[in-house]
Amino acid sequence: MRDGHGKTAAGETRRHFIKKTATAAAALSGASVLSAATHGQNRRAGVALVTDDADRLLAEPPARWALAQLQDRLKSRNVSIELHSSLDRVSSDAVVVLVAGRTSKRAQPVLQGSGVSIPDVPEAVGLIRGHAADRSVLLASGSDVRGVVYAILELADRVEHASNPIAELQRPDRIIEQPANQVRSIARLFTSDVEDKRWYYDKSFWEQYLSMLITQRINRFTMTFGLGYDAPRRIRDSYFYFTYPFLLSVPGYDVKAVGLPEEERDRNLEMLRFISEQATGRGLHFQLALWTHAYDFRNSPDVNYRIEGLTPDNHAAYCRDALHKLLESCPKIDGVTFRCHSESGIPQGSYEFWKTVYDGVVRAGKRRPIDIHSKGIDYKLIDIALATGMPVSVGPKYWAEHQGLPYHQAAIQAAEWRKAAPGESMERQRRFTRYGYADYLREDRRHDVLYRIWPGTQRLLLWGDPAMAAGYGRYAHICGGLGVEWCEPLSFKGRMGSGIPGDRGGYADASLRPEGGAWKKYLYTYRIWGRMLYNPDTPREVWGRYLKTEFGPVARDCEIALSRASRVLLTITTAHTPSCSNKGYWPEIHTNIPIVDGNRFGNVSPLDPALFTTSNEFADELVSGKRSGKYSPFQVARWLDSMARVGDAHLGRARKRIADANDPAFRRLAIDTTIQADTARYFAEKLRSAVAYAFYQKTGDRAAIHEALKRYAASREAWVKLSEVAKGVYVDDVTFGAKSVLRGHWTDRLDAIDKDLADMEAQSKAEPAVAPESSTVTWAKAISRPGFAAFPRQFHPRCHHLPPATFRPGESISIEIAAETGYRLASAVLHYRHVDQSDAYRTAEMSADGGRFRAEIPGRYTDSPYPLLYYFELHDPRGAAWIYPGLSADLANQPYFIVRQA
C-alpha cells in the first residue's frame, strides 16, 4: 500500500488505473485543465503557494513542516511551484493556494467575500474557494496551528491521490470543520524486547508514521511503556517495563537494569527525545505513558533484566527524581499517563507514593496534563493529582479490555458492579471501575475523562468501517469527555515474553509483508479512525481517494466488503464476551468454549447485559413465551449473517474486476475480509446451536438437539473454511501473550470444536434429562412465535419521543412515548439510571393514555450529581418486544438517551 508520503511498497507500484487515461498522463507531465478564467484552453500551469511572513501561525514549526510536505507532494507529481509572500508576483496562469490563519489580514477578505467564517475553537479547518486581489484563490486556513496544519495536509493528500492534481486544487471548495473530540490519541505499546526494538530505533519509521498520524488528524501520540504484563510477577521480558532505568541514570541513586549496557540506555533516551521532537514538530501532543512502577518482580527467576538499587525506603523518591530528570531531558514530552492501582506494582491506597511521584511532574516546571488509568482509583487519588495544579484526566476503558459497538455499554457485566462486602479492600469496593466509565462522569467533576479502547478484540486483521468509526466519533465524548485513545493494531504483539523474531505482522507468506513495516498494512485503518474521530460527518471522498489509488475501479466494492467484515468482531464482543480481560478472550482467533460441558458457551454474558441476552436466557424466554425485548442470539446471528453475505458479495465482485488479483494490498484485504466473514458465520451458527441445545436441556425436545447439531456442524464448517484461508498466510504461532488463548493459529482450535461436537452427538443419542412430555412447548412452536423466530424480520414501528433537553436535580422528569399512527403498543417499560455504572437500573411501568405511554423519573432520584440514561422496553399485542431507540441498521448509533443537567 502507499505509505502516505510519496512512496510505494516494493512489488506494489502505483496501481492507478488512471495511468491508462490521457488525463492522468497529462497531469503527470504537468499539463492541466484550468478554471473558467482560461476560457477552457489547456495550458501548462503550476501552483503558487502564497503565505504571509507576518502570520504568526505560519511561523510555527508544524506549519512550516506541513508546507514543506505540500511542496514535496506537488513536486512528486511534477507540478511546478511558486512561493510568494504576496499575490502581486504570482504568475497569471498559476493556481493560487493562499495559506493563512483565520484572523490574518490575508484570510479575512476571502472569508468575508465568501460569506463564511472559521469557528474560533481549537483545530478548526477551512478550505474556501474565494477571491483576493482580483484573483481566484483557494484559502487553506485554520483557527490555530493544528488547524492550519490540517488544512495544508488535506491539500497534500488530495494532490497525492488525485488523477489531476492541478484540477484538484481548483475545486469550488467551501469546507469548514471543527473537531468532535478534543483528544484523538493513538497509543503505541512497547511490550516485547524481541519484536519492538526494531521499530523503536528506526528514525525513518518514526518520520513516516508520525507524519501519517497528523495527516489523518490524530492530535495526540502516546508512547506507552510498562504494559507488557498485567502485574509484576512471573516476568520474563522486563525491557522498559519499569521504564526509568532503561532511559537514564539518576544522580544520587545507584539504580540500574542489570545487564543493560550504558550505551544502550543512553541510546534509548536519545530515541525518546527524537520521537517527542518529531511528534511535536508536526503538531502532535506527545504523551508518555508509564504503566508500571514496580522494581521487584515476584516469582520471576528467568527475568532478562533485574532492577538493582531500590528499596521501599528510596523507591518513591527515586521515581520522582527519575521522572523529573526524564522530563527535563525530553522537554517535548507534553503529558504523562500513569497506572496507579495495584497492577502498577504499587499497593492500592499508596497515596503518599503517588503524591511523591506526581511531584516529579511539578518539579519539571512545564504545564503537563496528568492522565490516570481509572481502574480501582478513588476520588482521593484524583484530588492528590489535582493538587499539583496540572490538568488531570481519568482514563476509563471504553468496552472493558476489548472493542465493542461505538456506544458505551448500557451496563457492565453483573460481576463487576456487585457491592463489596464489609471490610473488603478498596480495590474490591471499587471493582465497578475496572471496565467502564464507572462513577467518574459527575457533572461537578474537576477532572477530565479520556476513554481508552483496549486491544482485546481485534489485534491482527485489517479493519476499516467508516460507519463504526463515525459512531465512535459521535460517542467518544459523552457527558463532556475529552475523546478517546485507541490502542493501535498489533498492540500487545509479543506481550508477556511471547515475542518471536521475524515479521511483526504475523505473515508467513513473505509476499504479503508491506514494504517498510507491518504498520503500513493499516494505513486505511488509521485514516478512517483519525478522520472520523475528528469529524464523524467526514465526506466519503476523504477515504475514497485512498481506496481508488489502491484498488482502482473496484475501490467501492473493497470498501463495502471491508466495512461489513469490520463490524463482525465488534458485534460479537458486544453480545458475547466470556472475559472482560484481554488475556482471557480473543475472538479474532477464538478458543472454543464448549456448549455441552455445562453449556458454558450458552452462559457467556454479553459485554452489555442490559441490551443483550445470553443463549441460555433466551432459551428461557422461548420456553416461557415471554420476550424481554433484549437483543437475542438469533438477532445477533442474523446481523452476522448479513455482514458475511454482503461482504462476500462485494469481495466477489472485486475479485472479478480487479486488474491484478495478486496485488499484495488486495490479497491482504481479501484474506482478512474472508476470515472475518467466516468468523461471522462461525459465531452465528454456534449461537443458534447454543440456544437450541439449552432449549433441549429445558424441555427434552429432540427436535431442538437435532437443530443444535445441525447448527454446530455449520459453525464447524465455517471455522474449517477460515482456517484454510489463514493456513500458509499467517505464521503457525501468532503471539499476543503467553497463554494458549493468546497465541497459535486458527487451525489449532479445530480439535476442541470437534470434541464438543462429538459430545453433543452423544447427548443426542442419550435419554434427555427432562421428559419431553413434561414440557408444554416444542421447539417448532417456540421459534414460530412473533419475536422468537430463528430468522426474524426486524420490523418495529417508528416511535415518537422527545427527550428532555436538560433537567434540574431534585425535579421530576416526565417521559412520554407513542408508536406511529396505526400501530398499537400493548405496554411500555421505562428503564433508567444515573450515568454511573455502579448504579443499577430502575424500571417504571408506563401508564397508557390513548396511544401514548407516560412515566416519571422522581425528583428524589434526579437529585444527584450525575446525568441520566434511559431507554424503553416496548411490547405489542402479538407478544413481540424490543428496545427503543435500540440499534440502527448499521449498529453504529447510541441505543439509549442521555440527559445532562441544566
Coordinates of N, CA and C in Angstrom, one line a residue, residues 200 225-226 238-251 253 255-258 260-262 264-266 268-269 272 288-295 297 307-308 310 314-330 333 336-340 344 346 353-354 356-361:
Y200 N 11.4 0.8 17.4 CA 11.7 1.9 18.3 C 13.0 2.7 17.9
F225 N 4.8 2.6 27.8 CA 5.7 1.6 28.4 C 5.1 1.0 29.6
G226 N 5.5 -0.2 29.9 CA 5.1 -0.8 31.2 C 3.8 -1.6 31.1
S238 N 11.5 -7.9 30.8 CA 11.3 -6.7 31.6 C 11.7 -5.4 30.9
Y239 N 12.1 -5.5 29.6 CA 12.6 -4.4 28.9 C 11.6 -3.2 28.9
F240 N 11.9 -2.1 29.4 CA 11.1 -0.9 29.5 C 9.9 -1.1 30.4
Y241 N 9.8 -2.2 31.1 CA 8.6 -2.5 32.0 C 8.6 -1.5 33.2
F242 N 9.7 -1.5 34.0 CA 9.9 -0.4 34.9 C 10.8 0.6 34.1
T243 N 10.3 1.6 33.6 CA 10.9 2.3 32.5 C 12.2 3.1 32.8
Y244 N 12.2 3.8 33.9 CA 13.3 4.8 34.2 C 14.7 4.2 34.0
P245 N 15.0 3.1 34.6 CA 16.4 2.6 34.4 C 16.8 2.2 33.0
F246 N 15.9 2.1 32.1 CA 16.2 1.8 30.7 C 16.4 3.1 29.9
L247 N 16.3 4.2 30.6 CA 16.4 5.5 29.9 C 17.5 6.4 30.5
L248 N 17.7 6.3 31.8 CA 18.7 7.3 32.4 C 19.2 6.8 33.7
S249 N 20.3 7.4 34.1 CA 20.9 7.3 35.4 C 20.6 8.5 36.2
V250 N 20.1 8.3 37.4 CA 19.6 9.4 38.2 C 20.7 9.7 39.3
P251 N 21.2 11.0 39.3 CA 22.2 11.3 40.4 C 21.7 11.1 41.8
Y253 N 21.4 8.1 43.1 CA 20.8 6.7 43.2 C 21.6 5.8 42.3
V255 N 20.8 3.0 40.7 CA 19.8 2.2 40.2 C 20.1 1.8 38.8
K256 N 20.0 0.5 38.4 CA 20.2 0.1 37.1 C 19.5 -1.1 36.7
A257 N 19.3 -1.3 35.4 CA 18.8 -2.6 34.9 C 20.0 -3.5 34.7
V258 N 20.1 -4.5 35.5 CA 21.3 -5.3 35.4 C 21.5 -6.0 34.1
L260 N 22.1 -4.3 31.2 CA 21.8 -3.3 30.2 C 23.0 -2.4 30.0
P261 N 23.7 -2.4 28.8 CA 24.8 -1.5 28.6 C 24.5 -0.1 28.8
E262 N 25.3 0.8 29.3 CA 25.1 2.2 29.4 C 24.8 2.8 28.1
E264 N 23.4 1.5 25.5 CA 22.1 1.2 25.0 C 21.1 2.0 25.8
R265 N 21.3 2.2 27.1 CA 20.4 3.0 27.9 C 20.4 4.5 27.3
D266 N 21.6 5.0 27.0 CA 21.6 6.4 26.5 C 21.0 6.5 25.1
N268 N 18.5 4.7 24.2 CA 17.0 4.7 24.4 C 16.5 6.1 24.7
L269 N 17.2 6.8 25.5 CA 16.8 8.2 25.9 C 16.9 9.1 24.6
L272 N 13.9 8.5 22.6 CA 12.7 9.0 23.1 C 12.7 10.5 22.9
L288 N 3.6 10.6 27.3 CA 4.4 9.5 27.8 C 3.6 8.7 28.8
A289 N 3.4 7.4 28.5 CA 2.6 6.6 29.4 C 3.5 5.6 30.2
L290 N 3.5 5.7 31.5 CA 4.3 4.8 32.4 C 3.3 4.0 33.2
W291 N 3.1 2.7 32.8 CA 2.1 1.9 33.4 C 2.6 1.1 34.6
T292 N 3.9 1.0 34.8 CA 4.4 0.2 35.9 C 5.5 1.0 36.7
H293 N 5.3 0.9 38.0 CA 6.4 1.5 38.9 C 6.9 0.4 39.8
A294 N 6.8 -0.8 39.5 CA 7.4 -1.9 40.3 C 8.8 -2.2 39.9
Y295 N 9.6 -2.4 40.9 CA 11.0 -2.8 40.6 C 11.3 -4.2 41.1
F297 N 10.2 -7.9 40.8 CA 9.4 -8.8 40.0 C 9.3 -10.1 40.7
I307 N 16.1 -5.3 38.2 CA 16.4 -3.9 38.7 C 17.1 -4.0 40.0
E308 N 18.2 -3.2 40.1 CA 19.0 -3.2 41.3 C 19.2 -1.8 41.8
L310 N 17.2 -0.4 44.4 CA 16.0 0.2 45.0 C 15.5 -0.6 46.2
N314 N 13.7 4.1 49.4 CA 14.0 5.2 48.4 C 13.2 5.1 47.1
H315 N 12.3 4.1 47.0 CA 11.6 3.9 45.8 C 10.8 5.1 45.3
A316 N 10.0 5.7 46.1 CA 9.1 6.8 45.7 C 10.0 8.0 45.3
A317 N 11.0 8.3 46.1 CA 11.9 9.5 45.8 C 12.6 9.3 44.5
Y318 N 13.1 8.0 44.3 CA 13.8 7.7 43.0 C 12.8 8.0 41.8
C319 N 11.6 7.5 41.9 CA 10.7 7.6 40.8 C 10.4 9.1 40.6
R320 N 10.2 9.9 41.6 CA 10.0 11.3 41.5 C 11.2 12.0 40.8
D321 N 12.4 11.7 41.2 CA 13.6 12.3 40.7 C 13.9 11.8 39.3
A322 N 13.6 10.5 39.0 CA 13.8 10.0 37.7 C 12.8 10.6 36.7
L323 N 11.6 10.8 37.1 CA 10.6 11.4 36.3 C 11.0 12.9 36.0
H324 N 11.4 13.6 37.0 CA 11.8 15.0 36.9 C 13.0 15.1 35.8
K325 N 14.0 14.2 36.0 CA 15.1 14.3 35.1 C 14.7 13.9 33.7
L326 N 13.8 12.9 33.6 CA 13.3 12.4 32.2 C 12.6 13.6 31.5
L327 N 11.7 14.3 32.2 CA 11.0 15.4 31.6 C 11.9 16.5 31.2
E328 N 13.0 16.8 32.0 CA 13.9 17.8 31.7 C 14.8 17.4 30.5
S329 N 15.1 16.1 30.4 CA 15.9 15.6 29.3 C 15.1 15.5 28.0
C330 N 13.8 15.4 28.1 CA 12.9 15.3 26.9 C 11.9 16.4 27.1
I333 N 8.1 16.3 25.8 CA 7.0 15.5 26.4 C 6.0 16.4 26.9
V336 N 1.9 13.1 30.9 CA 2.2 11.8 31.4 C 1.0 11.0 31.8
T337 N 1.0 9.8 31.5 CA -0.1 8.8 31.9 C 0.5 7.9 32.9
F338 N -0.3 7.6 33.9 CA 0.1 6.7 35.0 C -1.0 5.6 35.2
R339 N -0.6 4.4 35.5 CA -1.5 3.4 36.1 C -1.2 3.4 37.6
C340 N -2.2 3.6 38.4 CA -2.0 3.8 39.8 C -2.6 2.8 40.7
S344 N 0.1 -1.8 38.9 CA 1.3 -1.0 38.6 C 2.4 -1.4 39.5
I346 N 2.3 -1.0 42.7 CA 2.2 -0.2 43.9 C 0.9 -0.5 44.6
F353 N 2.9 7.7 48.1 CA 3.8 7.3 46.9 C 3.4 8.1 45.7
W354 N 2.2 8.1 45.4 CA 1.8 8.9 44.1 C 1.9 10.4 44.3
T356 N 4.2 11.8 45.9 CA 5.7 12.0 45.6 C 6.0 11.9 44.2
V357 N 5.5 10.9 43.5 CA 5.7 10.8 42.0 C 5.2 11.9 41.2
Y358 N 4.0 12.3 41.5 CA 3.4 13.5 40.8 C 4.2 14.7 40.9
D359 N 4.9 14.8 42.1 CA 5.7 16.0 42.3 C 6.9 16.1 41.3
G360 N 7.3 14.9 40.7 CA 8.3 14.9 39.6 C 7.8 15.7 38.4
V361 N 6.5 15.6 38.2 CA 5.9 16.4 37.1 C 6.0 17.9 37.4

